[in-house]
Amino acid sequence: MMKKLLLSTLVLGLLSGCGSDDTQDQPDELVSPQPDKPKYLTVDVKPEAKFVGTFKVNLGRYPDPVKAWLQSDEAYHQGNHTHDKMETGQYYAVDERDALLAGIVNEPEAAIIVDAAEMHQLLMTNPDGLGVGSARSDIFVSGHYSVFDALRYLALTRNDIKLDNIIGYNDSGRDTYEFTLSWDCNGDGEFSDTDNISKESGDIYGCGVNSSNYESPDWHFRFTFENGEMAKANGTLNGVGPQGEASYERMDQFWLKPGMKIRFQSFSPEMTQRRHWVQDREMSRLTQNSGKVIVPTFSVNTPPPMTPTVIKDLEVTAHNMRPDIFQPGVITGMDIFLSAADAGLDIKFNYWPSLSTGAEVGSFALFRAQGISSEVGRGWSTMYGEHATQSDFSRHSVCDFSSQGIVVDPEHCRRDWQSRFGGNVVHLMSDRWVMNQPPEFVMAGFKDHYETWGMPEYSGKDRVERDFSLEEDGSDVMTLQVYELPEDAQGPVLQPTHFGWGIADCTECHNETKQPLGHGGYSWPVNSSDGFDEVQPYYCATCHGNNGAPKAHGETARCFWCHDSEENRPAHHGDASTQRFYQGDEVKSNSHIYNYPNEIAALPRDKMGNFREYDNIWSSVNSDWDMSKPFPDPYSCMTCHQKP
């Protein structure tokens, strides 16, 4: 889902006191003009990712009883529904609410916590002969690592994991390390075929049914990034539950991000075949083009009535936008779009920092393509891969890969492929997705998530009405709109000589208890015509200007998504600079998401994918739970922080 970077926090020096309207005192320091941003970006940001903190690892397949139940005959015949049912052709639209009613839950599991500093210290000694630091120093700068490096570290520091038959990335034919893995899952101190778990023997050790754990070539990884308090995306059939997302990516080229969760597990032999088939196609394409990364089909699927833009045989070059992570010359998914920009397309990226949910993103994201910009709940999503694999992962995948010579056991299909995300469609930011081998196609599509996420739409583009009453009974309806700022020649527009230059909340100094009262000694102007009954600084700006607010960066909605994190929360913006605790009836999201009971992705769930209502949350006064009257998001933001 698209999220947005919102208006910059004020960078001007702020004065701590309130002086006279007539003062001519200069501010302590005037801000110098900033240099132009890189032509591909809406904001001038240079990320500095560090390998610090910890990350989590789990070993073995998670049994996921909730997913198994949702796909069972019992769920199909479930009669105790608390919500609407809809025939899907295979199952009724049962979801995690029904699983909970049936007493089916995913229990938490303990994770291995890996300290980044300890891992770095050990791998810098090259203890296994695969390289000082990362085993792919050709891809990662010193101090950064891949998921394969995490597996190396486990094999070096634990007595229940062993890597054998390692083939180097230069020799495998797929530009990736290949190996066999043994896991002493029964804990008897020996690596043997007794560690292999069949359906008949039963999974008494919690290793994962039908798992190959002795000298197995079928171990790969799943991943999940920390999303903070965001619970709507979690879910076992979504592929974003306790198992994590599966992909066909090369383990030693997948950046290890602190805070992420990795699951190393045995997949089916068919999954290994499918991954190799994808990687072989990529390598063949690279060979055919003499080592150049050339994408056969690049397309931007703009919404109607615009026609899609297609570039055939797009040659991709490295733009080195993440020198904090990757070596010069490494190709990423972002480079594919920037190469399209070099070919004449209108392409812009913005930057997602830490988000209001607590998720640490720290990546560039596609913001604009061919003149159409994202709006948070409506924006650009990207897809990379082989045409033949587009339908590999879905809730009802049938895994028909017979045309590629791969026949999949139905149970293996259910366990490995039947989830919404995986393969071509995973939650991985394009600036950290290594693509040194060209995929068959790259596509950007404009998607709308407002209904799926059950959130009200406030885009800032049109005048809208909002009922601010807690009961939403029509008793407190107000009009929201973005205002035009006055021209310099109109009215008393504030200048840098103003004693409060750069302070967004006028009422810190101008209120009924502080002098000078101004406006002839009467109360400050209130936008009563739109239904408001208190002073709004952005309404003051319609006469007096924006008091030095920095330029915006093109976003038009949901400013709080990025500016409600501790490091990005703006100062001097009244109650929009604070958080409060919402509980009980104040948590309104449930009344929205249940308008779409069959949009399972909108259900709130816990980290293990079990249904869990939001019952309390810390949040900005501007959020999906509430809206500030003096500083309504995004209307006040877009009024004062003008387009660049």
CSV table of C-alpha atoms in Angstrom, one decimal, residues 360-610:
chain,number,residue,atom,x,y,z
A,360,GLU,CA,11.0,2.1,10.0
A,361,VAL,CA,11.0,2.3,6.2
A,362,GLY,CA,13.9,4.6,5.1
A,363,SER,CA,13.4,4.0,1.4
A,364,PHE,CA,12.6,5.8,-1.8
A,365,ALA,CA,9.2,5.1,-3.3
A,366,LEU,CA,7.7,5.7,-6.7
A,367,PHE,CA,5.6,8.9,-6.4
A,368,ARG,CA,4.8,10.1,-9.8
A,369,ALA,CA,4.6,8.6,-13.3
A,370,GLN,CA,3.4,10.2,-16.5
A,371,GLY,CA,2.0,13.2,-14.7
A,372,ILE,CA,-0.1,11.2,-12.1
A,373,SER,CA,1.0,11.5,-8.5
A,374,SER,CA,0.3,9.2,-5.5
A,375,GLU,CA,-2.2,10.3,-2.8
A,376,VAL,CA,-1.4,7.7,-0.1
A,377,GLY,CA,-4.6,5.6,-0.3
A,378,ARG,CA,-4.4,5.9,-4.1
A,379,GLY,CA,-1.1,5.5,-5.7
A,380,TRP,CA,1.5,3.6,-7.6
A,381,SER,CA,2.4,0.0,-7.0
A,382,THR,CA,5.1,-1.9,-8.8
A,383,MET,CA,5.6,-5.4,-10.0
A,384,TYR,CA,8.7,-7.2,-11.4
A,385,GLY,CA,9.2,-10.7,-12.7
A,386,GLU,CA,8.3,-13.3,-15.3
A,387,HIS,CA,4.9,-13.2,-17.1
A,388,ALA,CA,4.5,-16.9,-16.4
A,389,THR,CA,4.8,-16.4,-12.6
A,390,GLN,CA,2.3,-13.6,-12.2
A,391,SER,CA,-0.5,-15.9,-10.9
A,392,ASP,CA,1.8,-18.2,-8.9
A,393,PHE,CA,0.8,-16.8,-5.6
A,394,SER,CA,-2.9,-16.3,-4.7
A,395,ARG,CA,-5.3,-17.6,-2.1
A,396,HIS,CA,-6.6,-20.2,-4.6
A,397,SER,CA,-3.5,-20.8,-6.6
A,398,VAL,CA,-3.5,-24.2,-8.5
A,399,CYS,CA,0.2,-24.1,-9.2
A,400,ASP,CA,-0.2,-25.2,-12.9
A,401,PHE,CA,3.5,-25.0,-13.9
A,402,SER,CA,3.3,-28.1,-16.2
A,403,SER,CA,4.3,-26.0,-19.2
A,404,GLN,CA,7.6,-25.5,-17.5
A,405,GLY,CA,7.9,-29.2,-16.7
A,406,ILE,CA,7.1,-28.7,-13.0
A,407,VAL,CA,4.2,-30.8,-11.4
A,408,VAL,CA,3.3,-29.6,-7.9
A,409,ASP,CA,1.7,-31.8,-5.3
A,410,PRO,CA,-1.6,-30.2,-4.2
A,411,GLU,CA,-0.6,-30.1,-0.6
A,412,HIS,CA,2.7,-28.5,-1.5
A,413,CYS,CA,0.8,-26.0,-3.5
A,414,ARG,CA,-1.4,-25.1,-0.5
A,415,ARG,CA,1.5,-24.7,1.9
A,416,ASP,CA,4.0,-22.9,-0.4
A,417,TRP,CA,1.9,-20.8,-2.9
A,418,GLN,CA,-1.6,-20.2,-1.6
A,419,SER,CA,-1.3,-16.8,-0.1
A,420,ARG,CA,-2.0,-13.3,-1.5
A,421,PHE,CA,1.6,-12.1,-1.5
A,422,GLY,CA,4.7,-13.8,-2.8
A,423,GLY,CA,6.8,-14.3,-5.9
A,424,ASN,CA,6.4,-11.2,-8.0
A,425,VAL,CA,4.3,-9.3,-5.5
A,426,VAL,CA,6.1,-8.8,-2.2
A,427,HIS,CA,6.5,-5.9,0.2
A,428,LEU,CA,10.0,-4.9,-0.8
A,429,MET,CA,11.0,-1.3,-1.6
A,430,SER,CA,12.4,-0.9,-5.1
A,431,ASP,CA,15.6,1.0,-4.0
A,432,ARG,CA,16.7,-2.1,-2.0
A,433,TRP,CA,15.6,-4.8,-4.5
A,434,VAL,CA,18.7,-6.0,-6.3
A,435,MET,CA,18.1,-6.7,-10.0
A,436,ASN,CA,21.5,-7.4,-11.5
A,437,GLN,CA,19.7,-10.0,-13.6
A,438,PRO,CA,16.8,-8.5,-15.7
A,439,PRO,CA,13.2,-9.7,-15.1
A,440,GLU,CA,11.0,-10.3,-18.1
A,441,PHE,CA,8.7,-7.4,-17.3
A,442,VAL,CA,8.5,-4.4,-15.0
A,443,MET,CA,5.1,-2.7,-14.5
A,444,ALA,CA,3.7,0.2,-12.5
A,445,GLY,CA,-0.1,0.4,-11.9
A,446,PHE,CA,-2.2,3.0,-10.1
A,447,LYS,CA,-4.2,1.4,-7.3
A,448,ASP,CA,-6.9,2.5,-4.9
A,449,HIS,CA,-6.9,1.2,-1.4
A,450,TYR,CA,-9.4,3.5,0.3
A,451,GLU,CA,-12.2,0.9,0.4
A,452,THR,CA,-9.9,-2.0,1.1
A,453,TRP,CA,-8.5,-0.2,4.1
A,454,GLY,CA,-11.9,1.2,5.2
A,455,MET,CA,-10.5,4.7,5.7
A,456,PRO,CA,-12.4,7.9,4.9
A,457,GLU,CA,-11.0,9.8,2.0
A,458,TYR,CA,-9.6,13.3,2.7
A,459,SER,CA,-7.4,14.1,-0.2
A,460,GLY,CA,-7.2,18.0,0.1
A,461,LYS,CA,-8.2,18.3,-3.6
A,462,ASP,CA,-11.9,19.1,-3.1
A,463,ARG,CA,-14.2,20.8,-0.5
A,464,VAL,CA,-15.6,18.1,1.7
A,465,GLU,CA,-17.8,17.9,4.8
A,466,ARG,CA,-16.8,16.1,8.0
A,467,ASP,CA,-18.9,15.3,11.0
A,468,PHE,CA,-16.6,15.9,14.0
A,469,SER,CA,-19.1,14.5,16.5
A,470,LEU,CA,-18.0,11.3,18.3
A,471,GLU,CA,-21.3,9.7,17.5
A,472,GLU,CA,-21.2,10.8,13.9
A,473,ASP,CA,-24.8,11.9,14.2
A,474,GLY,CA,-24.6,15.0,12.1
A,475,SER,CA,-24.4,17.3,15.0
A,476,ASP,CA,-21.0,18.8,14.3
A,477,VAL,CA,-20.6,19.1,10.5
A,478,MET,CA,-17.9,21.4,9.2
A,479,THR,CA,-16.5,22.1,5.7
A,480,LEU,CA,-12.9,21.3,5.0
A,481,GLN,CA,-11.0,23.1,2.2
A,482,VAL,CA,-7.5,24.2,1.1
A,483,TYR,CA,-7.1,28.0,0.9
A,484,GLU,CA,-5.1,30.2,-1.5
A,485,LEU,CA,-2.5,32.3,0.1
A,486,PRO,CA,-2.6,36.1,-0.5
A,487,GLU,CA,-0.3,37.8,-2.9
A,488,ASP,CA,2.5,40.0,-1.5
A,489,ALA,CA,0.6,43.1,-2.6
A,490,GLN,CA,-2.5,42.1,-0.6
A,491,GLY,CA,-2.9,42.8,3.1
A,492,PRO,CA,-0.4,42.7,5.9
A,493,VAL,CA,1.6,39.7,4.7
A,494,LEU,CA,4.1,38.6,7.3
A,495,GLN,CA,7.8,39.0,6.6
A,496,PRO,CA,10.9,37.5,8.2
A,497,THR,CA,11.0,40.5,10.5
A,498,HIS,CA,8.0,39.2,12.3
A,499,PHE,CA,8.9,38.2,15.8
A,500,GLY,CA,7.2,34.8,15.5
A,501,TRP,CA,8.5,34.1,12.0
A,502,GLY,CA,8.4,30.3,11.3
A,503,ILE,CA,6.1,29.5,14.2
A,504,ALA,CA,3.1,27.7,12.7
A,505,ASP,CA,0.7,28.1,15.6
A,506,CYS,CA,-0.3,31.8,15.7
A,507,THR,CA,-2.2,31.2,18.9
A,508,GLU,CA,0.9,30.6,20.9
A,509,CYS,CA,1.3,34.4,20.9
A,510,HIS,CA,-1.9,35.7,19.6
A,511,ASN,CA,-4.8,34.8,21.9
A,512,GLU,CA,-7.3,36.4,24.2
A,513,THR,CA,-5.0,36.4,27.2
A,514,LYS,CA,-1.9,37.9,25.6
A,515,GLN,CA,-1.1,41.4,24.2
A,516,PRO,CA,-1.3,42.8,21.7
A,517,LEU,CA,-4.9,41.7,21.0
A,518,GLY,CA,-4.8,43.2,17.5
A,519,HIS,CA,-7.8,43.4,15.2
A,520,GLY,CA,-9.1,46.4,17.1
A,521,GLY,CA,-9.0,44.5,20.4
A,522,TYR,CA,-11.6,42.0,19.3
A,523,SER,CA,-11.5,38.3,19.2
A,524,TRP,CA,-9.3,36.7,16.5
A,525,PRO,CA,-11.1,35.8,13.3
A,526,VAL,CA,-12.8,32.4,13.3
A,527,ASN,CA,-13.9,30.6,10.2
A,528,SER,CA,-17.5,30.3,11.3
A,529,SER,CA,-18.8,30.2,7.7
A,530,ASP,CA,-17.4,26.7,7.4
A,531,GLY,CA,-18.8,25.7,10.8
A,532,PHE,CA,-15.6,26.1,13.0
A,533,ASP,CA,-15.7,27.8,16.4
A,534,GLU,CA,-12.0,28.3,17.1
A,535,VAL,CA,-9.0,30.0,15.7
A,536,GLN,CA,-7.2,28.2,12.9
A,537,PRO,CA,-3.7,29.4,12.0
A,538,TYR,CA,-4.1,28.3,8.4
A,539,TYR,CA,-7.2,30.5,8.2
A,540,CYS,CA,-5.1,33.4,9.4
A,541,ALA,CA,-2.7,32.6,6.6
A,542,THR,CA,-5.4,33.6,4.0
A,543,CYS,CA,-4.7,37.2,4.9
A,544,HIS,CA,-1.3,37.2,6.5
A,545,GLY,CA,0.6,34.6,4.5
A,546,ASN,CA,2.2,31.3,5.6
A,547,ASN,CA,4.7,32.9,8.0
A,548,GLY,CA,7.7,31.2,6.3
A,549,ALA,CA,6.4,27.6,6.0
A,550,PRO,CA,8.7,25.5,3.8
A,551,LYS,CA,7.5,24.4,0.4
A,552,ALA,CA,5.7,21.1,0.1
A,553,HIS,CA,6.9,18.1,-2.0
A,554,GLY,CA,3.8,17.3,-4.0
A,555,GLU,CA,1.8,15.1,-1.6
A,556,THR,CA,-1.9,15.8,-1.2
A,557,ALA,CA,-3.1,13.6,1.7
A,558,ARG,CA,-2.5,11.8,4.9
A,559,CYS,CA,0.4,14.0,6.2
A,560,PHE,CA,0.3,12.3,9.6
A,561,TRP,CA,1.4,9.0,8.1
A,562,CYS,CA,5.0,10.3,8.0
A,563,HIS,CA,4.8,13.2,10.3
A,564,ASP,CA,3.5,11.5,13.4
A,565,SER,CA,6.7,9.7,14.1
A,566,GLU,CA,9.0,10.9,16.9
A,567,GLU,CA,11.7,12.3,14.6
A,568,ASN,CA,9.3,13.8,12.0
A,569,ARG,CA,6.5,15.2,14.1
A,570,PRO,CA,6.3,19.0,13.5
A,571,ALA,CA,6.8,21.4,16.4
A,572,HIS,CA,4.6,24.5,17.0
A,573,HIS,CA,1.5,23.0,15.2
A,574,GLY,CA,-0.8,23.0,18.2
A,575,ASP,CA,-2.5,19.6,19.0
A,576,ALA,CA,-1.1,18.3,15.6
A,577,SER,CA,2.3,18.3,17.4
A,578,THR,CA,1.1,15.9,20.1
A,579,GLN,CA,-0.3,12.4,20.5
A,580,ARG,CA,-3.2,11.2,22.6
A,581,PHE,CA,-4.5,7.8,23.8
A,582,TYR,CA,-7.6,6.6,22.1
A,583,GLN,CA,-9.7,3.8,23.6
A,584,GLY,CA,-13.2,2.3,23.5
A,585,ASP,CA,-15.7,4.1,21.3
A,586,GLU,CA,-13.0,6.7,20.4
A,587,VAL,CA,-11.4,4.1,18.2
A,588,LYS,CA,-13.5,4.5,15.1
A,589,SER,CA,-11.7,2.4,12.6
A,590,ASN,CA,-13.8,-0.7,13.3
A,591,SER,CA,-17.0,1.1,12.1
A,592,HIS,CA,-15.2,1.8,8.8
A,593,ILE,CA,-13.5,-1.5,8.1
A,594,TYR,CA,-16.7,-3.5,8.8
A,595,ASN,CA,-18.4,-1.7,5.9
A,596,TYR,CA,-16.4,-4.1,3.7
A,597,PRO,CA,-16.6,-7.5,5.5
A,598,ASN,CA,-15.4,-9.5,2.5
A,599,GLU,CA,-12.3,-7.4,2.0
A,600,ILE,CA,-10.3,-9.6,4.3
A,601,ALA,CA,-7.1,-7.5,4.0
A,602,ALA,CA,-8.9,-4.8,6.1
A,603,LEU,CA,-9.4,-6.9,9.2
A,604,PRO,CA,-7.2,-5.9,12.1
A,605,ARG,CA,-5.1,-8.9,13.3
A,606,ASP,CA,-2.3,-9.5,15.8
A,607,LYS,CA,1.3,-10.4,14.8
A,608,MET,CA,0.3,-14.0,14.5
A,609,GLY,CA,-2.5,-13.3,12.1
A,610,ASN,CA,-5.4,-13.8,14.7
